[in-house]
Amino acid sequence: MALLLPLPEAAAALAALAALLLVLVCMIAHVTAIKMPTLHQHEEEKFFINAEGRKEPVPTIHDPPTKELSVVVPSYNEEDRLPLMMDEALDYLEKRQKQDPSFTYEVIVVDDGSKDQTTKVAMKYCKKYGSDQVRVLSLVKNRGKGGAVRMGVFSSRGKKILMADADGATKFADIEKVEEGLKNLQPWPNQMAISCGSRAHLEKDSIAKRSYFRTLLMYGFHFLVWFLCVKEIRDTQCGFKLLTREAASRTFSTLHIERWEDSVCFPAAPDPDPCVPESSSRPSLGPGWAFPEPALQCRW
């Protein structure tokens, strides 16, 4: 026979359970905490295959920039979704370059140890557009999204570096919104600034499509992010983030977390000039956030 507790007792029991879970998480974090990690790069990861099939050494973020924009696309088993995103991104970038010949770009697809044909799919774009504009970095083993992004960032040549998800969850043309947010932060202290997209305005619609269990998990995760990391930002998981080269170097040089939780490690202040949502069948960026200081990693 089920034991039914009065509402106050049930709430107290849930609060006690949440507190116990929080203590457990803190204990695990303390035990597993490590010193500042060093970036380990396998010998195979120090090169990329160009459009002619020859090996070339990857550049480093410490080299002077030679492109206006680098787009880093972390990919894991994305052979099906990657083409749609790449077609849209490259169509936009090519049109922009024709309109403004001074605009130069590169797209870096980081295959994070995929078990499918992600690298093969990405290499088709390398051969079509040339390895000066599309490069594929194949990681020896899966590092997680944070690790894949870091490898791409450290191999980039752009003055600005955009993180973009391979699933095309955000319209690529929305880069203009995060660019505007970055521009509004000028002058950049020490050339460091970060502008991030947000889809928080879509939360009500997404809740309506989720099961109660997934909604509960979502709110639980949001609470942990709010309690342990950042309190002002509603959407830390949007994979559309634009960084200046110096900010990217400083941020990812101190990254402790290589899995997907790296997205919450961008503490920020609200964008003074938020993006305006657009009507679309696909989510468009809503009010974003940006900040002019170098990002600091969260330590769990």
PDB file of C-alpha atoms in Angstrom:
ATOM      1  CA  MET A   1       0.000   0.000   0.000  1.00  0.00           C
ATOM      2  CA  ALA A   2       1.453   3.350  -1.024  1.00  0.00           C
ATOM      3  CA  LEU A   3       2.380   5.761   1.745  1.00  0.00           C
ATOM      4  CA  LEU A   4       0.911   9.194   1.131  1.00  0.00           C
ATOM      5  CA  LEU A   5       2.543  12.152   2.897  1.00  0.00           C
ATOM      6  CA  PRO A   6       0.868  15.490   3.523  1.00  0.00           C
ATOM      7  CA  LEU A   7       2.086  18.236   1.191  1.00  0.00           C
ATOM      8  CA  PRO A   8       4.362  20.010   3.735  1.00  0.00           C
ATOM      9  CA  GLU A   9       6.071  16.735   4.702  1.00  0.00           C
ATOM     10  CA  ALA A  10       6.458  15.722   1.052  1.00  0.00           C
ATOM     11  CA  ALA A  11       8.029  19.092   0.209  1.00  0.00           C
ATOM     12  CA  ALA A  12      10.400  18.768   3.151  1.00  0.00           C
ATOM     13  CA  ALA A  13      11.376  15.261   2.062  1.00  0.00           C
ATOM     14  CA  LEU A  14      12.093  16.458  -1.487  1.00  0.00           C
ATOM     15  CA  ALA A  15      14.135  19.371  -0.155  1.00  0.00           C
ATOM     16  CA  ALA A  16      16.144  17.004   2.043  1.00  0.00           C
ATOM     17  CA  LEU A  17      16.709  14.689  -0.925  1.00  0.00           C
ATOM     18  CA  ALA A  18      17.857  17.612  -3.073  1.00  0.00           C
ATOM     19  CA  ALA A  19      20.240  18.775  -0.334  1.00  0.00           C
ATOM     20  CA  LEU A  20      21.648  15.257   0.002  1.00  0.00           C
ATOM     21  CA  LEU A  21      22.136  15.052  -3.761  1.00  0.00           C
ATOM     22  CA  LEU A  22      23.909  18.406  -3.761  1.00  0.00           C
ATOM     23  CA  VAL A  23      26.264  17.280  -0.992  1.00  0.00           C
ATOM     24  CA  LEU A  24      26.991  14.079  -2.921  1.00  0.00           C
ATOM     25  CA  VAL A  25      27.761  16.041  -6.103  1.00  0.00           C
ATOM     26  CA  CYS A  26      30.092  18.372  -4.178  1.00  0.00           C
ATOM     27  CA  MET A  27      31.897  15.422  -2.595  1.00  0.00           C
ATOM     28  CA  ILE A  28      32.396  13.744  -5.974  1.00  0.00           C
ATOM     29  CA  ALA A  29      33.569  17.038  -7.490  1.00  0.00           C
ATOM     30  CA  HIS A  30      36.081  17.562  -4.681  1.00  0.00           C
ATOM     31  CA  VAL A  31      37.470  14.048  -4.946  1.00  0.00           C
ATOM     32  CA  THR A  32      37.775  14.113  -8.734  1.00  0.00           C
ATOM     33  CA  ALA A  33      39.029  17.699  -9.032  1.00  0.00           C
ATOM     34  CA  ILE A  34      42.328  17.984 -10.880  1.00  0.00           C
ATOM     35  CA  LYS A  35      44.890  20.677 -11.393  1.00  0.00           C
ATOM     36  CA  MET A  36      44.847  22.824 -14.511  1.00  0.00           C
ATOM     37  CA  PRO A  37      44.792  20.308 -17.373  1.00  0.00           C
ATOM     38  CA  THR A  38      47.319  20.232 -20.171  1.00  0.00           C
ATOM     39  CA  LEU A  39      46.118  19.863 -23.741  1.00  0.00           C
ATOM     40  CA  HIS A  40      47.212  16.460 -24.957  1.00  0.00           C
ATOM     41  CA  GLN A  41      47.406  16.199 -28.720  1.00  0.00           C
ATOM     42  CA  HIS A  42      48.008  12.869 -30.397  1.00  0.00           C
ATOM     43  CA  GLU A  43      50.572  12.865 -33.194  1.00  0.00           C
ATOM     44  CA  GLU A  44      47.818  12.255 -35.780  1.00  0.00           C
ATOM     45  CA  GLU A  45      45.941  15.322 -34.502  1.00  0.00           C
ATOM     46  CA  LYS A  46      48.828  17.658 -35.307  1.00  0.00           C
ATOM     47  CA  PHE A  47      47.987  17.394 -38.995  1.00  0.00           C
ATOM     48  CA  PHE A  48      44.940  17.710 -41.212  1.00  0.00           C
ATOM     49  CA  ILE A  49      44.313  16.275 -44.666  1.00  0.00           C
ATOM     50  CA  ASN A  50      44.026  18.944 -47.350  1.00  0.00           C
ATOM     51  CA  ALA A  51      41.817  18.835 -50.444  1.00  0.00           C
ATOM     52  CA  GLU A  52      44.573  17.063 -52.388  1.00  0.00           C
ATOM     53  CA  GLY A  53      44.844  14.312 -49.777  1.00  0.00           C
ATOM     54  CA  ARG A  54      48.179  15.478 -48.354  1.00  0.00           C
ATOM     55  CA  LYS A  55      49.012  16.079 -44.703  1.00  0.00           C
ATOM     56  CA  GLU A  56      49.519  19.645 -43.505  1.00  0.00           C
ATOM     57  CA  PRO A  57      50.414  20.812 -39.980  1.00  0.00           C
ATOM     58  CA  VAL A  58      47.574  22.522 -38.155  1.00  0.00           C
ATOM     59  CA  PRO A  59      48.137  26.158 -37.206  1.00  0.00           C
ATOM     60  CA  THR A  60      47.819  27.330 -33.604  1.00  0.00           C
ATOM     61  CA  ILE A  61      45.812  30.077 -31.991  1.00  0.00           C
ATOM     62  CA  HIS A  62      49.092  31.689 -30.933  1.00  0.00           C
ATOM     63  CA  ASP A  63      49.897  32.454 -34.579  1.00  0.00           C
ATOM     64  CA  PRO A  64      48.799  35.842 -35.992  1.00  0.00           C
ATOM     65  CA  PRO A  65      45.248  35.632 -37.417  1.00  0.00           C
ATOM     66  CA  THR A  66      44.896  35.383 -41.187  1.00  0.00           C
ATOM     67  CA  LYS A  67      41.086  35.130 -41.440  1.00  0.00           C
ATOM     68  CA  GLU A  68      38.278  37.388 -40.303  1.00  0.00           C
ATOM     69  CA  LEU A  69      36.160  34.493 -39.008  1.00  0.00           C
ATOM     70  CA  SER A  70      36.718  30.897 -37.951  1.00  0.00           C
ATOM     71  CA  VAL A  71      33.676  28.656 -37.517  1.00  0.00           C
ATOM     72  CA  VAL A  72      34.311  25.653 -35.264  1.00  0.00           C
ATOM     73  CA  VAL A  73      31.835  22.799 -35.680  1.00  0.00           C
ATOM     74  CA  PRO A  74      32.207  19.968 -33.134  1.00  0.00           C
ATOM     75  CA  SER A  75      30.747  16.784 -34.608  1.00  0.00           C
ATOM     76  CA  TYR A  76      30.127  13.315 -33.242  1.00  0.00           C
ATOM     77  CA  ASN A  77      28.274  10.814 -35.439  1.00  0.00           C
ATOM     78  CA  GLU A  78      26.763  13.641 -37.486  1.00  0.00           C
ATOM     79  CA  GLU A  79      26.911  12.187 -41.000  1.00  0.00           C
ATOM     80  CA  ASP A  80      23.169  12.751 -41.448  1.00  0.00           C
ATOM     81  CA  ARG A  81      22.729  16.224 -39.948  1.00  0.00           C
ATOM     82  CA  LEU A  82      26.063  17.800 -40.863  1.00  0.00           C
ATOM     83  CA  PRO A  83      25.320  18.327 -44.592  1.00  0.00           C
ATOM     84  CA  LEU A  84      22.282  20.531 -43.895  1.00  0.00           C
ATOM     85  CA  MET A  85      24.247  22.704 -41.497  1.00  0.00           C
ATOM     86  CA  MET A  86      27.292  22.937 -43.796  1.00  0.00           C
ATOM     87  CA  ASP A  87      25.181  23.773 -46.848  1.00  0.00           C
ATOM     88  CA  GLU A  88      23.448  26.589 -45.001  1.00  0.00           C
ATOM     89  CA  ALA A  89      26.617  27.943 -43.376  1.00  0.00           C
ATOM     90  CA  LEU A  90      28.746  27.881 -46.516  1.00  0.00           C
ATOM     91  CA  ASP A  91      25.983  29.364 -48.644  1.00  0.00           C
ATOM     92  CA  TYR A  92      25.753  32.289 -46.206  1.00  0.00           C
ATOM     93  CA  LEU A  93      29.535  32.711 -45.922  1.00  0.00           C
ATOM     94  CA  GLU A  94      30.106  32.549 -49.676  1.00  0.00           C
ATOM     95  CA  LYS A  95      27.418  35.165 -50.358  1.00  0.00           C
ATOM     96  CA  ARG A  96      28.855  37.416 -47.671  1.00  0.00           C
ATOM     97  CA  GLN A  97      32.347  37.095 -49.121  1.00  0.00           C
ATOM     98  CA  LYS A  98      31.076  38.036 -52.597  1.00  0.00           C
ATOM     99  CA  GLN A  99      29.366  41.105 -51.148  1.00  0.00           C
ATOM    100  CA  ASP A 100      32.467  42.040 -49.149  1.00  0.00           C
ATOM    101  CA  PRO A 101      35.734  40.706 -50.646  1.00  0.00           C
ATOM    102  CA  SER A 102      37.622  41.783 -47.485  1.00  0.00           C
ATOM    103  CA  PHE A 103      35.648  39.227 -45.475  1.00  0.00           C
ATOM    104  CA  THR A 104      37.534  35.936 -45.182  1.00  0.00           C
ATOM    105  CA  TYR A 105      36.508  32.804 -43.342  1.00  0.00           C
ATOM    106  CA  GLU A 106      37.273  29.196 -42.566  1.00  0.00           C
ATOM    107  CA  VAL A 107      35.078  26.364 -41.319  1.00  0.00           C
ATOM    108  CA  ILE A 108      36.743  23.788 -39.075  1.00  0.00           C
ATOM    109  CA  VAL A 109      34.809  20.546 -38.648  1.00  0.00           C
ATOM    110  CA  VAL A 110      36.138  18.626 -35.647  1.00  0.00           C
ATOM    111  CA  ASP A 111      35.237  14.942 -35.878  1.00  0.00           C
ATOM    112  CA  ASP A 112      35.194  13.918 -32.227  1.00  0.00           C
ATOM    113  CA  GLY A 113      36.061  10.244 -32.710  1.00  0.00           C
ATOM    114  CA  SER A 114      32.885   9.465 -34.656  1.00  0.00           C
ATOM    115  CA  LYS A 115      31.988   5.868 -35.476  1.00  0.00           C
ATOM    116  CA  ASP A 116      30.140   6.794 -38.659  1.00  0.00           C
ATOM    117  CA  GLN A 117      31.162   8.622 -41.848  1.00  0.00           C
ATOM    118  CA  THR A 118      31.335  12.139 -40.383  1.00  0.00           C
ATOM    119  CA  THR A 119      34.903  12.747 -41.564  1.00  0.00           C
ATOM    120  CA  LYS A 120      34.119  11.447 -45.058  1.00  0.00           C
ATOM    121  CA  VAL A 121      31.067  13.714 -45.313  1.00  0.00           C
ATOM    122  CA  ALA A 122      33.019  16.747 -44.096  1.00  0.00           C
ATOM    123  CA  MET A 123      35.898  16.040 -46.501  1.00  0.00           C
ATOM    124  CA  LYS A 124      33.496  16.416 -49.430  1.00  0.00           C
ATOM    125  CA  TYR A 125      33.131  20.087 -48.482  1.00  0.00           C
ATOM    126  CA  CYS A 126      36.890  20.403 -48.110  1.00  0.00           C
ATOM    127  CA  LYS A 127      37.342  19.152 -51.677  1.00  0.00           C
ATOM    128  CA  LYS A 128      34.541  21.366 -52.979  1.00  0.00           C
ATOM    129  CA  TYR A 129      35.586  24.645 -51.332  1.00  0.00           C
ATOM    130  CA  GLY A 130      39.283  23.984 -50.779  1.00  0.00           C
ATOM    131  CA  SER A 131      41.192  23.296 -47.568  1.00  0.00           C
ATOM    132  CA  ASP A 132      41.871  27.007 -47.080  1.00  0.00           C
ATOM    133  CA  GLN A 133      38.180  27.482 -46.343  1.00  0.00           C
ATOM    134  CA  VAL A 134      37.063  24.087 -45.015  1.00  0.00           C
ATOM    135  CA  ARG A 135      39.261  21.923 -42.827  1.00  0.00           C
ATOM    136  CA  VAL A 136      38.533  18.651 -41.073  1.00  0.00           C
ATOM    137  CA  LEU A 137      40.252  17.692 -37.832  1.00  0.00           C
ATOM    138  CA  SER A 138      39.792  14.035 -36.917  1.00  0.00           C
ATOM    139  CA  LEU A 139      40.377  13.278 -33.244  1.00  0.00           C
ATOM    140  CA  VAL A 140      41.863   9.913 -32.317  1.00  0.00           C
ATOM    141  CA  LYS A 141      39.312   9.342 -29.572  1.00  0.00           C
ATOM    142  CA  ASN A 142      36.144  10.968 -28.336  1.00  0.00           C
ATOM    143  CA  ARG A 143      36.883  13.912 -26.035  1.00  0.00           C
ATOM    144  CA  GLY A 144      33.401  15.313 -25.599  1.00  0.00           C
ATOM    145  CA  LYS A 145      32.034  18.576 -26.979  1.00  0.00           C
ATOM    146  CA  GLY A 146      34.232  20.797 -24.825  1.00  0.00           C
ATOM    147  CA  GLY A 147      37.383  18.970 -25.887  1.00  0.00           C
ATOM    148  CA  ALA A 148      36.388  18.990 -29.557  1.00  0.00           C
ATOM    149  CA  VAL A 149      35.643  22.718 -29.506  1.00  0.00           C
ATOM    150  CA  ARG A 150      38.945  23.407 -27.771  1.00  0.00           C
ATOM    151  CA  MET A 151      40.883  21.461 -30.417  1.00  0.00           C
ATOM    152  CA  GLY A 152      39.118  23.433 -33.153  1.00  0.00           C
ATOM    153  CA  VAL A 153      39.651  26.769 -31.418  1.00  0.00           C
ATOM    154  CA  PHE A 154      43.353  26.073 -30.910  1.00  0.00           C
ATOM    155  CA  SER A 155      43.680  25.291 -34.638  1.00  0.00           C
ATOM    156  CA  SER A 156      41.806  28.367 -35.853  1.00  0.00           C
ATOM    157  CA  ARG A 157      43.121  31.323 -37.857  1.00  0.00           C
ATOM    158  CA  GLY A 158      40.296  33.825 -37.359  1.00  0.00           C
ATOM    159  CA  LYS A 159      40.220  37.175 -35.587  1.00  0.00           C
ATOM    160  CA  LYS A 160      36.819  36.065 -34.321  1.00  0.00           C
ATOM    161  CA  ILE A 161      35.842  32.477 -33.564  1.00  0.00           C
ATOM    162  CA  LEU A 162      32.282  31.162 -33.720  1.00  0.00           C
ATOM    163  CA  MET A 163      31.128  27.969 -32.049  1.00  0.00           C
ATOM    164  CA  ALA A 164      28.275  26.379 -34.030  1.00  0.00           C
ATOM    165  CA  ASP A 165      26.538  23.038 -33.484  1.00  0.00           C
ATOM    166  CA  ALA A 166      26.545  20.469 -36.272  1.00  0.00           C
ATOM    167  CA  ASP A 167      22.802  19.866 -35.975  1.00  0.00           C
ATOM    168  CA  GLY A 168      21.971  23.321 -37.314  1.00  0.00           C
ATOM    169  CA  ALA A 169      19.732  24.061 -34.330  1.00  0.00           C
ATOM    170  CA  THR A 170      20.324  27.786 -34.855  1.00  0.00           C
ATOM    171  CA  LYS A 171      19.939  29.564 -38.180  1.00  0.00           C
ATOM    172  CA  PHE A 172      23.430  30.405 -39.333  1.00  0.00           C
ATOM    173  CA  ALA A 173      22.390  33.881 -40.468  1.00  0.00           C
ATOM    174  CA  ASP A 174      21.861  34.651 -36.778  1.00  0.00           C
ATOM    175  CA  ILE A 175      25.604  35.163 -36.598  1.00  0.00           C
ATOM    176  CA  GLU A 176      24.791  38.783 -37.425  1.00  0.00           C
ATOM    177  CA  LYS A 177      23.009  39.074 -34.086  1.00  0.00           C
ATOM    178  CA  VAL A 178      25.911  37.815 -32.019  1.00  0.00           C
ATOM    179  CA  GLU A 179      28.252  39.971 -34.107  1.00  0.00           C
ATOM    180  CA  GLU A 180      26.132  42.977 -33.216  1.00  0.00           C
ATOM    181  CA  GLY A 181      26.319  42.010 -29.551  1.00  0.00           C
ATOM    182  CA  LEU A 182      30.100  41.777 -29.777  1.00  0.00           C
ATOM    183  CA  LYS A 183      30.301  45.140 -31.548  1.00  0.00           C
ATOM    184  CA  ASN A 184      28.222  46.798 -28.837  1.00  0.00           C
ATOM    185  CA  LEU A 185      30.824  45.826 -26.243  1.00  0.00           C
ATOM    186  CA  GLN A 186      33.588  47.886 -27.819  1.00  0.00           C
ATOM    187  CA  PRO A 187      36.086  48.998 -26.737  1.00  0.00           C
ATOM    188  CA  TRP A 188      37.143  45.485 -25.750  1.00  0.00           C
ATOM    189  CA  PRO A 189      39.464  45.386 -22.734  1.00  0.00           C
ATOM    190  CA  ASN A 190      42.652  43.592 -23.790  1.00  0.00           C
ATOM    191  CA  GLN A 191      40.833  42.592 -27.001  1.00  0.00           C
ATOM    192  CA  MET A 192      38.671  40.143 -25.022  1.00  0.00           C
ATOM    193  CA  ALA A 193      34.929  39.845 -25.534  1.00  0.00           C
ATOM    194  CA  ILE A 194      32.336  37.085 -25.925  1.00  0.00           C
ATOM    195  CA  SER A 195      28.812  37.269 -27.333  1.00  0.00           C
ATOM    196  CA  CYS A 196      26.404  34.358 -26.965  1.00  0.00           C
ATOM    197  CA  GLY A 197      23.029  33.475 -28.391  1.00  0.00           C
ATOM    198  CA  SER A 198      20.031  32.516 -26.286  1.00  0.00           C
ATOM    199  CA  ARG A 199      16.911  30.433 -26.937  1.00  0.00           C
ATOM    200  CA  ALA A 200      15.355  31.030 -23.536  1.00  0.00           C
ATOM    201  CA  HIS A 201      12.356  32.684 -25.206  1.00  0.00           C
ATOM    202  CA  LEU A 202      11.436  29.256 -26.634  1.00  0.00           C
ATOM    203  CA  GLU A 203      11.297  27.509 -23.250  1.00  0.00           C
ATOM    204  CA  LYS A 204       7.502  27.429 -22.975  1.00  0.00           C
ATOM    205  CA  ASP A 205       7.145  25.841 -26.407  1.00  0.00           C
ATOM    206  CA  SER A 206       9.823  23.257 -25.660  1.00  0.00           C
ATOM    207  CA  ILE A 207       8.215  22.309 -22.341  1.00  0.00           C
ATOM    208  CA  ALA A 208       4.917  21.648 -24.120  1.00  0.00           C
ATOM    209  CA  LYS A 209       6.671  19.067 -26.320  1.00  0.00           C
ATOM    210  CA  ARG A 210       8.627  17.324 -23.553  1.00  0.00           C
ATOM    211  CA  SER A 211       7.589  14.564 -21.216  1.00  0.00           C
ATOM    212  CA  TYR A 212       7.174  15.419 -17.522  1.00  0.00           C
ATOM    213  CA  PHE A 213      10.316  13.438 -16.715  1.00  0.00           C
ATOM    214  CA  ARG A 214      12.479  15.354 -19.210  1.00  0.00           C
ATOM    215  CA  THR A 215      11.008  18.624 -17.980  1.00  0.00           C
ATOM    216  CA  LEU A 216      11.889  17.644 -14.404  1.00  0.00           C
ATOM    217  CA  LEU A 217      15.451  16.824 -15.478  1.00  0.00           C
ATOM    218  CA  MET A 218      15.684  20.139 -17.307  1.00  0.00           C
ATOM    219  CA  TYR A 219      14.612  22.145 -14.268  1.00  0.00           C
ATOM    220  CA  GLY A 220      16.960  20.128 -12.072  1.00  0.00           C
ATOM    221  CA  PHE A 221      19.888  20.889 -14.376  1.00  0.00           C
ATOM    222  CA  HIS A 222      18.924  24.576 -14.549  1.00  0.00           C
ATOM    223  CA  PHE A 223      18.872  24.702 -10.745  1.00  0.00           C
ATOM    224  CA  LEU A 224      22.369  23.202 -10.478  1.00  0.00           C
ATOM    225  CA  VAL A 225      23.688  25.653 -13.089  1.00  0.00           C
ATOM    226  CA  TRP A 226      22.024  28.541 -11.248  1.00  0.00           C
ATOM    227  CA  PHE A 227      23.247  27.398  -7.841  1.00  0.00           C
ATOM    228  CA  LEU A 228      26.815  26.410  -8.776  1.00  0.00           C
ATOM    229  CA  CYS A 229      27.681  28.538 -11.803  1.00  0.00           C
ATOM    230  CA  VAL A 230      25.755  31.525 -13.173  1.00  0.00           C
ATOM    231  CA  LYS A 231      22.561  33.113 -11.880  1.00  0.00           C
ATOM    232  CA  GLU A 232      21.831  35.806 -14.483  1.00  0.00           C
ATOM    233  CA  ILE A 233      21.769  33.623 -17.606  1.00  0.00           C
ATOM    234  CA  ARG A 234      18.715  31.539 -18.517  1.00  0.00           C
ATOM    235  CA  ASP A 235      20.222  29.682 -21.482  1.00  0.00           C
ATOM    236  CA  THR A 236      23.823  28.516 -21.122  1.00  0.00           C
ATOM    237  CA  GLN A 237      23.449  25.608 -23.560  1.00  0.00           C
ATOM    238  CA  CYS A 238      22.900  27.445 -26.836  1.00  0.00           C
ATOM    239  CA  GLY A 239      25.816  26.336 -29.003  1.00  0.00           C
ATOM    240  CA  PHE A 240      26.127  29.669 -30.827  1.00  0.00           C
ATOM    241  CA  LYS A 241      28.948  31.645 -29.223  1.00  0.00           C
ATOM    242  CA  LEU A 242      31.228  34.258 -30.794  1.00  0.00           C
ATOM    243  CA  LEU A 243      34.587  35.048 -29.210  1.00  0.00           C
ATOM    244  CA  THR A 244      37.442  37.346 -30.026  1.00  0.00           C
ATOM    245  CA  ARG A 245      40.693  35.475 -30.653  1.00  0.00           C
ATOM    246  CA  GLU A 246      42.251  36.580 -27.373  1.00  0.00           C
ATOM    247  CA  ALA A 247      39.130  35.671 -25.381  1.00  0.00           C
ATOM    248  CA  ALA A 248      39.020  32.236 -27.017  1.00  0.00           C
ATOM    249  CA  SER A 249      42.671  31.617 -26.218  1.00  0.00           C
ATOM    250  CA  ARG A 250      42.268  32.626 -22.586  1.00  0.00           C
ATOM    251  CA  THR A 251      38.986  30.756 -22.130  1.00  0.00           C
ATOM    252  CA  PHE A 252      39.939  27.394 -23.601  1.00  0.00           C
ATOM    253  CA  SER A 253      43.452  27.421 -22.155  1.00  0.00           C
ATOM    254  CA  THR A 254      41.868  27.115 -18.712  1.00  0.00           C
ATOM    255  CA  LEU A 255      39.086  24.678 -19.575  1.00  0.00           C
ATOM    256  CA  HIS A 256      38.771  21.910 -16.965  1.00  0.00           C
ATOM    257  CA  ILE A 257      35.741  20.169 -18.451  1.00  0.00           C
ATOM    258  CA  GLU A 258      35.865  18.476 -21.839  1.00  0.00           C
ATOM    259  CA  ARG A 259      32.358  17.062 -21.926  1.00  0.00           C
ATOM    260  CA  TRP A 260      29.156  18.971 -22.789  1.00  0.00           C
ATOM    261  CA  GLU A 261      29.009  20.860 -19.479  1.00  0.00           C
ATOM    262  CA  ASP A 262      31.653  23.272 -20.825  1.00  0.00           C
ATOM    263  CA  SER A 263      28.769  25.473 -22.029  1.00  0.00           C
ATOM    264  CA  VAL A 264      27.898  26.574 -18.499  1.00  0.00           C
ATOM    265  CA  CYS A 265      31.434  27.839 -17.964  1.00  0.00           C
ATOM    266  CA  PHE A 266      30.801  31.202 -19.578  1.00  0.00           C
ATOM    267  CA  PRO A 267      29.706  33.559 -16.736  1.00  0.00           C
ATOM    268  CA  ALA A 268      28.194  36.689 -18.229  1.00  0.00           C
ATOM    269  CA  ALA A 269      26.129  39.819 -17.873  1.00  0.00           C
ATOM    270  CA  PRO A 270      22.936  40.489 -19.875  1.00  0.00           C
ATOM    271  CA  ASP A 271      23.430  41.869 -23.346  1.00  0.00           C
ATOM    272  CA  PRO A 272      22.496  45.580 -23.346  1.00  0.00           C
ATOM    273  CA  ASP A 273      21.107  45.270 -26.874  1.00  0.00           C
ATOM    274  CA  PRO A 274      19.323  41.918 -27.024  1.00  0.00           C
ATOM    275  CA  CYS A 275      18.523  40.135 -30.245  1.00  0.00           C
ATOM    276  CA  VAL A 276      14.956  40.249 -31.488  1.00  0.00           C
ATOM    277  CA  PRO A 277      13.287  36.856 -32.057  1.00  0.00           C
ATOM    278  CA  GLU A 278      12.113  36.094 -35.562  1.00  0.00           C
ATOM    279  CA  SER A 279       9.138  34.024 -36.650  1.00  0.00           C
ATOM    280  CA  SER A 280      10.431  30.753 -38.024  1.00  0.00           C
ATOM    281  CA  SER A 281       9.725  27.058 -37.952  1.00  0.00           C
ATOM    282  CA  ARG A 282      13.246  26.687 -36.645  1.00  0.00           C
ATOM    283  CA  PRO A 283      14.393  28.411 -33.447  1.00  0.00           C
ATOM    284  CA  SER A 284      15.916  31.825 -33.947  1.00  0.00           C
ATOM    285  CA  LEU A 285      18.085  33.472 -31.359  1.00  0.00           C
ATOM    286  CA  GLY A 286      16.211  35.518 -28.831  1.00  0.00           C
ATOM    287  CA  PRO A 287      17.603  37.921 -26.212  1.00  0.00           C
ATOM    288  CA  GLY A 288      21.269  37.084 -26.047  1.00  0.00           C
ATOM    289  CA  TRP A 289      24.005  37.843 -23.612  1.00  0.00           C
ATOM    290  CA  ALA A 290      27.493  39.162 -23.966  1.00  0.00           C
ATOM    291  CA  PHE A 291      30.356  40.209 -21.776  1.00  0.00           C
ATOM    292  CA  PRO A 292      33.638  42.006 -22.222  1.00  0.00           C
ATOM    293  CA  GLU A 293      35.787  40.149 -19.726  1.00  0.00           C
ATOM    294  CA  PRO A 294      37.782  36.941 -20.268  1.00  0.00           C
ATOM    295  CA  ALA A 295      35.664  33.919 -19.390  1.00  0.00           C
ATOM    296  CA  LEU A 296      36.689  31.834 -16.416  1.00  0.00           C
ATOM    297  CA  GLN A 297      36.063  28.133 -16.279  1.00  0.00           C
ATOM    298  CA  CYS A 298      33.826  26.593 -13.655  1.00  0.00           C
ATOM    299  CA  ARG A 299      35.519  24.183 -11.314  1.00  0.00           C
ATOM    300  CA  TRP A 300      33.329  21.342 -10.093  1.00  0.00           C
TER     301      TRP A 300
END
